[in-house]
mmCIF file of N, CA, C and O in Angstrom:
data_model
loop_
_atom_site.group_PDB
_atom_site.id
_atom_site.type_symbol
_atom_site.label_atom_id
_atom_site.label_comp_id
_atom_site.label_asym_id
_atom_site.label_seq_id
_atom_site.Cartn_x
_atom_site.Cartn_y
_atom_site.Cartn_z
ATOM 1 N N ASN G 1074 5.162 9.876 -9.079
ATOM 2 C CA ASN G 1074 6.578 10.113 -9.335
ATOM 3 C C ASN G 1074 7.363 10.191 -8.025
ATOM 4 O O ASN G 1074 8.486 9.710 -7.953
ATOM 5 N N THR G 1075 6.752 10.799 -7.012
ATOM 6 C CA THR G 1075 7.425 10.918 -5.723
ATOM 7 C C THR G 1075 7.647 9.551 -5.101
ATOM 8 O O THR G 1075 8.724 9.273 -4.562
ATOM 9 N N LEU G 1076 6.646 8.685 -5.175
ATOM 10 C CA LEU G 1076 6.793 7.339 -4.619
ATOM 11 C C LEU G 1076 7.924 6.593 -5.329
ATOM 12 O O LEU G 1076 8.727 5.920 -4.679
ATOM 13 N N LEU G 1077 8.014 6.711 -6.617
ATOM 14 C CA LEU G 1077 9.091 6.070 -7.374
ATOM 15 C C LEU G 1077 10.447 6.612 -6.934
ATOM 16 O O LEU G 1077 11.385 5.847 -6.713
ATOM 17 N N GLU G 1078 10.556 7.912 -6.783
ATOM 18 C CA GLU G 1078 11.815 8.522 -6.321
ATOM 19 C C GLU G 1078 12.208 7.996 -4.945
ATOM 20 O O GLU G 1078 13.371 7.670 -4.703
ATOM 21 N N LEU G 1079 11.228 7.913 -4.037
ATOM 22 C CA LEU G 1079 11.508 7.390 -2.696
ATOM 23 C C LEU G 1079 11.936 5.928 -2.756
ATOM 24 O O LEU G 1079 12.879 5.512 -2.081
ATOM 25 N N ALA G 1080 11.249 5.142 -3.575
ATOM 26 C CA ALA G 1080 11.555 3.715 -3.698
ATOM 27 C C ALA G 1080 12.926 3.479 -4.316
ATOM 28 O O ALA G 1080 13.598 2.496 -3.980
ATOM 29 N N GLN G 1081 13.352 4.359 -5.196
ATOM 30 C CA GLN G 1081 14.684 4.223 -5.789
ATOM 31 C C GLN G 1081 15.768 4.439 -4.745
ATOM 32 O O GLN G 1081 16.852 3.871 -4.833
ATOM 33 N N LYS G 1082 15.464 5.237 -3.726
ATOM 34 C CA LYS G 1082 16.432 5.518 -2.668
ATOM 35 C C LYS G 1082 16.360 4.512 -1.528
ATOM 36 O O LYS G 1082 17.333 4.357 -0.793
ATOM 37 N N ASN G 1083 15.212 3.862 -1.359
ATOM 38 C CA ASN G 1083 15.018 2.947 -0.232
ATOM 39 C C ASN G 1083 14.426 1.629 -0.720
ATOM 40 O O ASN G 1083 13.252 1.568 -1.086
ATOM 41 N N PRO G 1084 15.203 0.554 -0.710
ATOM 42 C CA PRO G 1084 14.722 -0.731 -1.230
ATOM 43 C C PRO G 1084 13.636 -1.391 -0.386
ATOM 44 O O PRO G 1084 13.050 -2.380 -0.804
ATOM 45 N N LYS G 1085 13.350 -0.837 0.788
ATOM 46 C CA LYS G 1085 12.302 -1.402 1.646
ATOM 47 C C LYS G 1085 10.901 -0.891 1.281
ATOM 48 O O LYS G 1085 9.911 -1.414 1.752
ATOM 49 N N ILE G 1086 10.825 0.141 0.458
ATOM 50 C CA ILE G 1086 9.531 0.714 0.091
ATOM 51 C C ILE G 1086 8.839 -0.174 -0.938
ATOM 52 O O ILE G 1086 9.423 -0.556 -1.943
ATOM 53 N N MET G 1087 7.570 -0.501 -0.640
ATOM 54 C CA MET G 1087 6.738 -1.331 -1.505
ATOM 55 C C MET G 1087 5.442 -0.580 -1.790
ATOM 56 O O MET G 1087 5.020 0.256 -0.999
ATOM 57 N N GLY G 1088 4.806 -0.900 -2.886
ATOM 58 C CA GLY G 1088 3.516 -0.305 -3.224
ATOM 59 C C GLY G 1088 2.424 -1.359 -3.213
ATOM 60 O O GLY G 1088 2.643 -2.486 -3.655
ATOM 61 N N VAL G 1089 1.258 -1.005 -2.685
ATOM 62 C CA VAL G 1089 0.109 -1.914 -2.660
ATOM 63 C C VAL G 1089 -1.120 -1.128 -3.090
ATOM 64 O O VAL G 1089 -1.373 -0.024 -2.596
ATOM 65 N N THR G 1090 -1.885 -1.706 -4.002
ATOM 66 C CA THR G 1090 -3.116 -1.067 -4.455
ATOM 67 C C THR G 1090 -4.184 -2.123 -4.724
ATOM 68 O O THR G 1090 -3.874 -3.187 -5.239
ATOM 69 N N PRO G 1091 -5.419 -1.847 -4.355
ATOM 70 C CA PRO G 1091 -6.507 -2.768 -4.663
ATOM 71 C C PRO G 1091 -7.188 -2.401 -5.986
ATOM 72 O O PRO G 1091 -8.201 -1.706 -6.009
ATOM 73 N N ALA G 1092 -6.607 -2.830 -7.087
ATOM 74 C CA ALA G 1092 -7.178 -2.671 -8.432
ATOM 75 C C ALA G 1092 -7.368 -1.218 -8.861
ATOM 76 O O ALA G 1092 -8.304 -0.895 -9.568
ATOM 77 N N MET G 1093 -6.463 -0.344 -8.417
ATOM 78 C CA MET G 1093 -6.557 1.053 -8.842
ATOM 79 C C MET G 1093 -5.180 1.650 -9.130
ATOM 80 O O MET G 1093 -4.895 2.771 -8.726
ATOM 81 N N PRO G 1094 -4.305 0.931 -9.845
ATOM 82 C CA PRO G 1094 -2.951 1.457 -10.069
ATOM 83 C C PRO G 1094 -2.904 2.696 -10.957
ATOM 84 O O PRO G 1094 -2.083 3.574 -10.738
ATOM 85 N N THR G 1095 -3.768 2.788 -11.951
ATOM 86 C CA THR G 1095 -3.742 3.939 -12.844
ATOM 87 C C THR G 1095 -4.324 5.171 -12.167
ATOM 88 O O THR G 1095 -3.729 6.248 -12.206
ATOM 89 N N GLY G 1096 -5.469 5.012 -11.511
ATOM 90 C CA GLY G 1096 -6.140 6.145 -10.875
ATOM 91 C C GLY G 1096 -5.326 6.780 -9.762
ATOM 92 O O GLY G 1096 -5.428 7.977 -9.522
ATOM 93 N N CYS G 1097 -4.513 5.977 -9.081
ATOM 94 C CA CYS G 1097 -3.698 6.516 -7.990
ATOM 95 C C CYS G 1097 -2.256 6.750 -8.444
ATOM 96 O O CYS G 1097 -1.408 7.081 -7.631
ATOM 97 N N SER G 1098 -1.987 6.545 -9.715
ATOM 98 C CA SER G 1098 -0.668 6.738 -10.330
ATOM 99 C C SER G 1098 0.402 5.785 -9.813
ATOM 100 O O SER G 1098 1.590 6.012 -10.029
ATOM 101 N N MET G 1099 0.008 4.716 -9.134
ATOM 102 C CA MET G 1099 0.988 3.721 -8.720
ATOM 103 C C MET G 1099 1.492 2.936 -9.933
ATOM 104 O O MET G 1099 2.494 2.242 -9.860
ATOM 105 N N SER G 1100 0.817 3.094 -11.048
ATOM 106 C CA SER G 1100 1.253 2.444 -12.287
ATOM 107 C C SER G 1100 2.632 2.938 -12.714
ATOM 108 O O SER G 1100 3.363 2.224 -13.397
ATOM 109 N N ILE G 1101 3.004 4.129 -12.285
ATOM 110 C CA ILE G 1101 4.331 4.671 -12.607
ATOM 111 C C ILE G 1101 5.406 3.808 -11.949
ATOM 112 O O ILE G 1101 6.353 3.369 -12.596
ATOM 113 N N MET G 1102 5.231 3.535 -10.656
ATOM 114 C CA MET G 1102 6.188 2.681 -9.954
ATOM 115 C C MET G 1102 6.066 1.239 -10.431
ATOM 116 O O MET G 1102 7.068 0.529 -10.545
ATOM 117 N N MET G 1103 4.852 0.804 -10.732
ATOM 118 C CA MET G 1103 4.621 -0.566 -11.199
ATOM 119 C C MET G 1103 5.381 -0.832 -12.497
ATOM 120 O O MET G 1103 5.917 -1.922 -12.696
ATOM 121 N N LYS G 1104 5.430 0.165 -13.358
ATOM 122 C CA LYS G 1104 6.136 0.015 -14.637
ATOM 123 C C LYS G 1104 7.647 -0.033 -14.422
ATOM 124 O O LYS G 1104 8.347 -0.819 -15.055
ATOM 125 N N ALA G 1105 8.152 0.796 -13.511
ATOM 126 C CA ALA G 1105 9.593 0.870 -13.270
ATOM 127 C C ALA G 1105 10.100 -0.253 -12.364
ATOM 128 O O ALA G 1105 11.228 -0.711 -12.523
ATOM 129 N N MET G 1106 9.268 -0.685 -11.415
ATOM 130 C CA MET G 1106 9.675 -1.691 -10.431
ATOM 131 C C MET G 1106 8.552 -2.715 -10.241
ATOM 132 O O MET G 1106 7.905 -2.739 -9.199
ATOM 133 N N PRO G 1107 8.304 -3.540 -11.220
ATOM 134 C CA PRO G 1107 7.160 -4.460 -11.136
ATOM 135 C C PRO G 1107 7.233 -5.463 -9.989
ATOM 136 O O PRO G 1107 6.198 -5.942 -9.526
ATOM 137 N N ASP G 1108 8.416 -5.727 -9.489
ATOM 138 C CA ASP G 1108 8.564 -6.672 -8.386
ATOM 139 C C ASP G 1108 8.324 -6.038 -7.024
ATOM 140 O O ASP G 1108 8.330 -6.731 -6.005
ATOM 141 N N ARG G 1109 8.063 -4.728 -6.990
ATOM 142 C CA ARG G 1109 7.855 -4.039 -5.708
ATOM 143 C C ARG G 1109 6.490 -3.380 -5.586
ATOM 144 O O ARG G 1109 6.239 -2.640 -4.631
ATOM 145 N N VAL G 1110 5.606 -3.659 -6.520
ATOM 146 C CA VAL G 1110 4.238 -3.134 -6.455
ATOM 147 C C VAL G 1110 3.276 -4.300 -6.607
ATOM 148 O O VAL G 1110 3.430 -5.137 -7.479
ATOM 149 N N PHE G 1111 2.274 -4.333 -5.742
ATOM 150 C CA PHE G 1111 1.297 -5.412 -5.743
ATOM 151 C C PHE G 1111 -0.105 -4.860 -5.953
ATOM 152 O O PHE G 1111 -0.552 -3.996 -5.199
ATOM 153 N N ASP G 1112 -0.768 -5.352 -6.968
ATOM 154 C CA ASP G 1112 -2.177 -5.047 -7.193
ATOM 155 C C ASP G 1112 -2.937 -6.274 -6.709
ATOM 156 O O ASP G 1112 -2.875 -7.335 -7.317
ATOM 157 N N VAL G 1113 -3.641 -6.134 -5.594
ATOM 158 C CA VAL G 1113 -4.302 -7.283 -4.970
ATOM 159 C C VAL G 1113 -5.729 -7.483 -5.465
ATOM 160 O O VAL G 1113 -6.461 -8.302 -4.918
ATOM 161 N N GLY G 1114 -6.116 -6.749 -6.496
ATOM 162 C CA GLY G 1114 -7.482 -6.889 -7.004
ATOM 163 C C GLY G 1114 -8.465 -6.099 -6.146
ATOM 164 O O GLY G 1114 -8.074 -5.331 -5.274
ATOM 165 N N ILE G 1115 -9.726 -6.312 -6.393
ATOM 166 C CA ILE G 1115 -10.760 -5.542 -5.689
ATOM 167 C C ILE G 1115 -10.919 -6.103 -4.280
ATOM 168 O O ILE G 1115 -11.843 -6.860 -3.985
ATOM 169 N N ALA G 1116 -9.956 -5.766 -3.424
ATOM 170 C CA ALA G 1116 -9.912 -6.311 -2.065
ATOM 171 C C ALA G 1116 -9.211 -5.307 -1.152
ATOM 172 O O ALA G 1116 -8.061 -5.492 -0.764
ATOM 173 N N GLU G 1117 -9.910 -4.237 -0.820
ATOM 174 C CA GLU G 1117 -9.322 -3.173 -0.014
ATOM 175 C C GLU G 1117 -8.849 -3.671 1.348
ATOM 176 O O GLU G 1117 -7.763 -3.307 1.812
ATOM 177 N N GLY G 1118 -9.662 -4.488 2.006
ATOM 178 C CA GLY G 1118 -9.281 -5.031 3.313
ATOM 179 C C GLY G 1118 -8.005 -5.853 3.223
ATOM 180 O O GLY G 1118 -7.114 -5.754 4.076
ATOM 181 N N HIS G 1119 -7.917 -6.660 2.187
ATOM 182 C CA HIS G 1119 -6.707 -7.471 2.000
ATOM 183 C C HIS G 1119 -5.501 -6.585 1.742
ATOM 184 O O HIS G 1119 -4.399 -6.870 2.240
ATOM 185 N N ALA G 1120 -5.672 -5.523 0.979
ATOM 186 C CA ALA G 1120 -4.560 -4.615 0.703
ATOM 187 C C ALA G 1120 -3.983 -4.069 2.006
ATOM 188 O O ALA G 1120 -2.760 -4.005 2.178
ATOM 189 N N VAL G 1121 -4.845 -3.707 2.933
ATOM 190 C CA VAL G 1121 -4.406 -3.162 4.220
ATOM 191 C C VAL G 1121 -3.704 -4.234 5.057
ATOM 192 O O VAL G 1121 -2.607 -4.018 5.573
ATOM 193 N N THR G 1122 -4.338 -5.403 5.190
ATOM 194 C CA THR G 1122 -3.751 -6.468 6.005
ATOM 195 C C THR G 1122 -2.444 -6.972 5.400
ATOM 196 O O THR G 1122 -1.473 -7.232 6.113
ATOM 197 N N PHE G 1123 -2.393 -7.084 4.079
ATOM 198 C CA PHE G 1123 -1.179 -7.474 3.371
ATOM 199 C C PHE G 1123 -0.061 -6.463 3.644
ATOM 200 O O PHE G 1123 1.089 -6.842 3.900
ATOM 201 N N SER G 1124 -0.406 -5.185 3.621
ATOM 202 C CA SER G 1124 0.568 -4.133 3.921
ATOM 203 C C SER G 1124 1.075 -4.264 5.354
ATOM 204 O O SER G 1124 2.268 -4.083 5.615
ATOM 205 N N GLY G 1125 0.174 -4.580 6.272
ATOM 206 C CA GLY G 1125 0.566 -4.785 7.664
ATOM 207 C C GLY G 1125 1.555 -5.926 7.808
ATOM 208 O O GLY G 1125 2.514 -5.839 8.584
ATOM 209 N N GLY G 1126 1.339 -7.005 7.076
ATOM 210 C CA GLY G 1126 2.262 -8.135 7.112
ATOM 211 C C GLY G 1126 3.647 -7.751 6.611
ATOM 212 O O GLY G 1126 4.660 -8.164 7.186
ATOM 213 N N MET G 1127 3.675 -6.961 5.553
ATOM 214 C CA MET G 1127 4.967 -6.506 5.040
ATOM 215 C C MET G 1127 5.670 -5.612 6.057
ATOM 216 O O MET G 1127 6.885 -5.724 6.268
ATOM 217 N N ALA G 1128 4.902 -4.717 6.694
ATOM 218 C CA ALA G 1128 5.480 -3.818 7.688
ATOM 219 C C ALA G 1128 6.028 -4.610 8.883
ATOM 220 O O ALA G 1128 7.093 -4.280 9.416
ATOM 221 N N LYS G 1129 5.309 -5.632 9.271
ATOM 222 C CA LYS G 1129 5.744 -6.484 10.387
ATOM 223 C C LYS G 1129 7.095 -7.131 10.099
ATOM 224 O O LYS G 1129 7.880 -7.394 11.000
ATOM 225 N N GLU G 1130 7.389 -7.352 8.813
ATOM 226 C CA GLU G 1130 8.648 -7.971 8.400
ATOM 227 C C GLU G 1130 9.735 -6.943 8.050
ATOM 228 O O GLU G 1130 10.769 -7.293 7.501
ATOM 229 N N GLY G 1131 9.473 -5.658 8.343
ATOM 230 C CA GLY G 1131 10.502 -4.644 8.166
ATOM 231 C C GLY G 1131 10.448 -3.836 6.878
ATOM 232 O O GLY G 1131 11.295 -2.984 6.645
ATOM 233 N N LEU G 1132 9.450 -4.106 6.036
ATOM 234 C CA LEU G 1132 9.300 -3.318 4.808
ATOM 235 C C LEU G 1132 8.506 -2.046 5.099
ATOM 236 O O LEU G 1132 7.924 -1.903 6.175
ATOM 237 N N ILE G 1133 8.463 -1.147 4.140
ATOM 238 C CA ILE G 1133 7.720 0.106 4.287
ATOM 239 C C ILE G 1133 6.675 0.165 3.176
ATOM 240 O O ILE G 1133 6.935 0.692 2.092
ATOM 241 N N PRO G 1134 5.491 -0.392 3.425
ATOM 242 C CA PRO G 1134 4.461 -0.381 2.389
ATOM 243 C C PRO G 1134 3.719 0.946 2.300
ATOM 244 O O PRO G 1134 3.402 1.561 3.313
ATOM 245 N N PHE G 1135 3.458 1.347 1.063
ATOM 246 C CA PHE G 1135 2.601 2.488 0.774
ATOM 247 C C PHE G 1135 1.316 1.892 0.209
ATOM 248 O O PHE G 1135 1.309 1.385 -0.912
ATOM 249 N N CYS G 1136 0.259 1.919 0.999
ATOM 250 C CA CYS G 1136 -1.022 1.317 0.610
ATOM 251 C C CYS G 1136 -1.933 2.427 0.097
ATOM 252 O O CYS G 1136 -2.341 3.306 0.851
ATOM 253 N N ASN G 1137 -2.246 2.384 -1.180
ATOM 254 C CA ASN G 1137 -2.993 3.456 -1.822
ATOM 255 C C ASN G 1137 -4.412 3.000 -2.135
ATOM 256 O O ASN G 1137 -4.614 2.101 -2.946
ATOM 257 N N ILE G 1138 -5.382 3.607 -1.467
ATOM 258 C CA ILE G 1138 -6.796 3.262 -1.648
ATOM 259 C C ILE G 1138 -7.584 4.554 -1.857
ATOM 260 O O ILE G 1138 -7.363 5.533 -1.142
ATOM 261 N N TYR G 1139 -8.485 4.545 -2.812
ATOM 262 C CA TYR G 1139 -9.380 5.699 -2.959
ATOM 263 C C TYR G 1139 -10.110 5.901 -1.633
ATOM 264 O O TYR G 1139 -10.604 4.937 -1.041
ATOM 265 N N SER G 1140 -10.202 7.143 -1.196
ATOM 266 C CA SER G 1140 -10.819 7.406 0.105
ATOM 267 C C SER G 1140 -12.254 6.894 0.178
ATOM 268 O O SER G 1140 -12.694 6.400 1.224
ATOM 269 N N SER G 1141 -12.990 6.971 -0.925
ATOM 270 C CA SER G 1141 -14.384 6.514 -0.907
ATOM 271 C C SER G 1141 -14.485 4.992 -0.726
ATOM 272 O O SER G 1141 -15.509 4.489 -0.287
ATOM 273 N N PHE G 1142 -13.419 4.253 -1.041
ATOM 274 C CA PHE G 1142 -13.422 2.806 -0.868
ATOM 275 C C PHE G 1142 -12.743 2.371 0.431
ATOM 276 O O PHE G 1142 -12.746 1.187 0.766
ATOM 277 N N SER G 1143 -12.156 3.307 1.144
ATOM 278 C CA SER G 1143 -11.451 2.940 2.377
ATOM 279 C C SER G 1143 -12.406 2.413 3.450
ATOM 280 O O SER G 1143 -11.980 1.699 4.347
ATOM 281 N N GLN G 1144 -13.698 2.733 3.328
ATOM 282 C CA GLN G 1144 -14.667 2.207 4.304
ATOM 283 C C GLN G 1144 -14.688 0.682 4.292
ATOM 284 O O GLN G 1144 -14.948 0.050 5.308
ATOM 285 N N ARG G 1145 -14.381 0.078 3.152
ATOM 286 C CA ARG G 1145 -14.346 -1.384 3.058
ATOM 287 C C ARG G 1145 -13.195 -1.970 3.861
ATOM 288 O O ARG G 1145 -13.195 -3.151 4.166
ATOM 289 N N ALA G 1146 -12.200 -1.152 4.164
ATOM 290 C CA ALA G 1146 -11.025 -1.622 4.882
ATOM 291 C C ALA G 1146 -10.928 -1.021 6.280
ATOM 292 O O ALA G 1146 -9.906 -1.168 6.947
ATOM 293 N N TYR G 1147 -11.990 -0.381 6.745
ATOM 294 C CA TYR G 1147 -11.939 0.333 8.024
ATOM 295 C C TYR G 1147 -11.503 -0.570 9.177
ATOM 296 O O TYR G 1147 -10.584 -0.228 9.936
ATOM 297 N N ASP G 1148 -12.129 -1.718 9.318
ATOM 298 C CA ASP G 1148 -11.763 -2.631 10.406
ATOM 299 C C ASP G 1148 -10.319 -3.093 10.272
ATOM 300 O O ASP G 1148 -9.600 -3.214 11.277
ATOM 301 N N ASN G 1149 -9.882 -3.358 9.054
ATOM 302 C CA ASN G 1149 -8.498 -3.788 8.839
ATOM 303 C C ASN G 1149 -7.516 -2.686 9.241
ATOM 304 O O ASN G 1149 -6.472 -2.979 9.822
ATOM 305 N N ILE G 1150 -7.851 -1.446 8.914
ATOM 306 C CA ILE G 1150 -6.986 -0.327 9.281
ATOM 307 C C ILE G 1150 -6.855 -0.248 10.800
ATOM 308 O O ILE G 1150 -5.738 -0.107 11.326
ATOM 309 N N ILE G 1151 -7.973 -0.370 11.501
ATOM 310 C CA ILE G 1151 -7.943 -0.282 12.972
ATOM 311 C C ILE G 1151 -7.247 -1.493 13.575
ATOM 312 O O ILE G 1151 -6.295 -1.363 14.357
ATOM 313 N N HIS G 1152 -7.729 -2.692 13.252
ATOM 314 C CA HIS G 1152 -7.270 -3.911 13.928
ATOM 315 C C HIS G 1152 -5.924 -4.437 13.434
ATOM 316 O O HIS G 1152 -5.172 -5.036 14.208
ATOM 317 N N ASP G 1153 -5.613 -4.252 12.156
ATOM 318 C CA ASP G 1153 -4.396 -4.841 11.604
ATOM 319 C C ASP G 1153 -3.246 -3.850 11.465
ATOM 320 O O ASP G 1153 -2.118 -4.262 11.209
ATOM 321 N N LEU G 1154 -3.522 -2.558 11.617
ATOM 322 C CA LEU G 1154 -2.444 -1.570 11.525
ATOM 323 C C LEU G 1154 -2.352 -0.710 12.780
ATOM 324 O O LEU G 1154 -1.324 -0.705 13.457
ATOM 325 N N ALA G 1155 -3.435 0.003 13.085
ATOM 326 C CA ALA G 1155 -3.385 1.014 14.144
ATOM 327 C C ALA G 1155 -3.129 0.414 15.531
ATOM 328 O O ALA G 1155 -2.247 0.896 16.250
ATOM 329 N N ILE G 1156 -3.876 -0.612 15.898
ATOM 330 C CA ILE G 1156 -3.695 -1.207 17.225
ATOM 331 C C ILE G 1156 -2.286 -1.783 17.372
ATOM 332 O O ILE G 1156 -1.682 -1.700 18.435
ATOM 333 N N LEU G 1157 -1.752 -2.330 16.286
ATOM 334 C CA LEU G 1157 -0.404 -2.909 16.313
ATOM 335 C C LEU G 1157 0.686 -1.869 16.073
ATOM 336 O O LEU G 1157 1.872 -2.174 16.113
ATOM 337 N N ASN G 1158 0.272 -0.633 15.784
ATOM 338 C CA ASN G 1158 1.205 0.475 15.546
ATOM 339 C C ASN G 1158 2.221 0.139 14.455
ATOM 340 O O ASN G 1158 3.415 0.367 14.602
ATOM 341 N N LEU G 1159 1.722 -0.415 13.353
ATOM 342 C CA LEU G 1159 2.600 -0.809 12.250
ATOM 343 C C LEU G 1159 2.858 0.368 11.310
ATOM 344 O O LEU G 1159 1.958 1.158 11.033
ATOM 345 N N PRO G 1160 4.092 0.487 10.835
ATOM 346 C CA PRO G 1160 4.467 1.614 9.974
ATOM 347 C C PRO G 1160 4.056 1.427 8.508
ATOM 348 O O PRO G 1160 4.891 1.165 7.650
ATOM 349 N N VAL G 1161 2.781 1.565 8.269
ATOM 350 C CA VAL G 1161 2.239 1.511 6.899
ATOM 351 C C VAL G 1161 1.838 2.932 6.518
ATOM 352 O O VAL G 1161 1.176 3.616 7.291
ATOM 353 N N VAL G 1162 2.229 3.358 5.350
ATOM 354 C CA VAL G 1162 1.813 4.672 4.864
ATOM 355 C C VAL G 1162 0.518 4.471 4.095
ATOM 356 O O VAL G 1162 0.502 3.833 3.050
ATOM 357 N N MET G 1163 -0.575 5.024 4.636
ATOM 358 C CA MET G 1163 -1.873 4.938 3.977
ATOM 359 C C MET G 1163 -2.032 6.166 3.099
ATOM 360 O O MET G 1163 -2.015 7.291 3.576
ATOM 361 N N CYS G 1164 -2.163 5.933 1.805
ATOM 362 C CA CYS G 1164 -2.359 7.002 0.832
ATOM 363 C C CYS G 1164 -3.825 6.967 0.413
ATOM 364 O O CYS G 1164 -4.230 6.058 -0.292
ATOM 365 N N LEU G 1165 -4.602 7.906 0.903
ATOM 366 C CA LEU G 1165 -6.033 7.925 0.589
ATOM 367 C C LEU G 1165 -6.329 9.063 -0.366
ATOM 368 O O LEU G 1165 -5.850 10.140 -0.225
#
């Protein structure tokens, strides 16, 4: 609900999830704003890199990954977000 409230106030906020919209409650924003939430399927690394690309273009992605699955995206988090200092909100 908080993410939806923030997104209603800021059109740059986007949601990204790797096949877990219900478990992370991103389905709430997905239902209200289907054009601003992306479910990239079972691809945690892609979710992170995709979020980095959006951030590079001036958007504010909220990338929501279950913490136990974030290990699959560890290299992407380091190399595609942290080293480049991109403003992606990682929701674990």
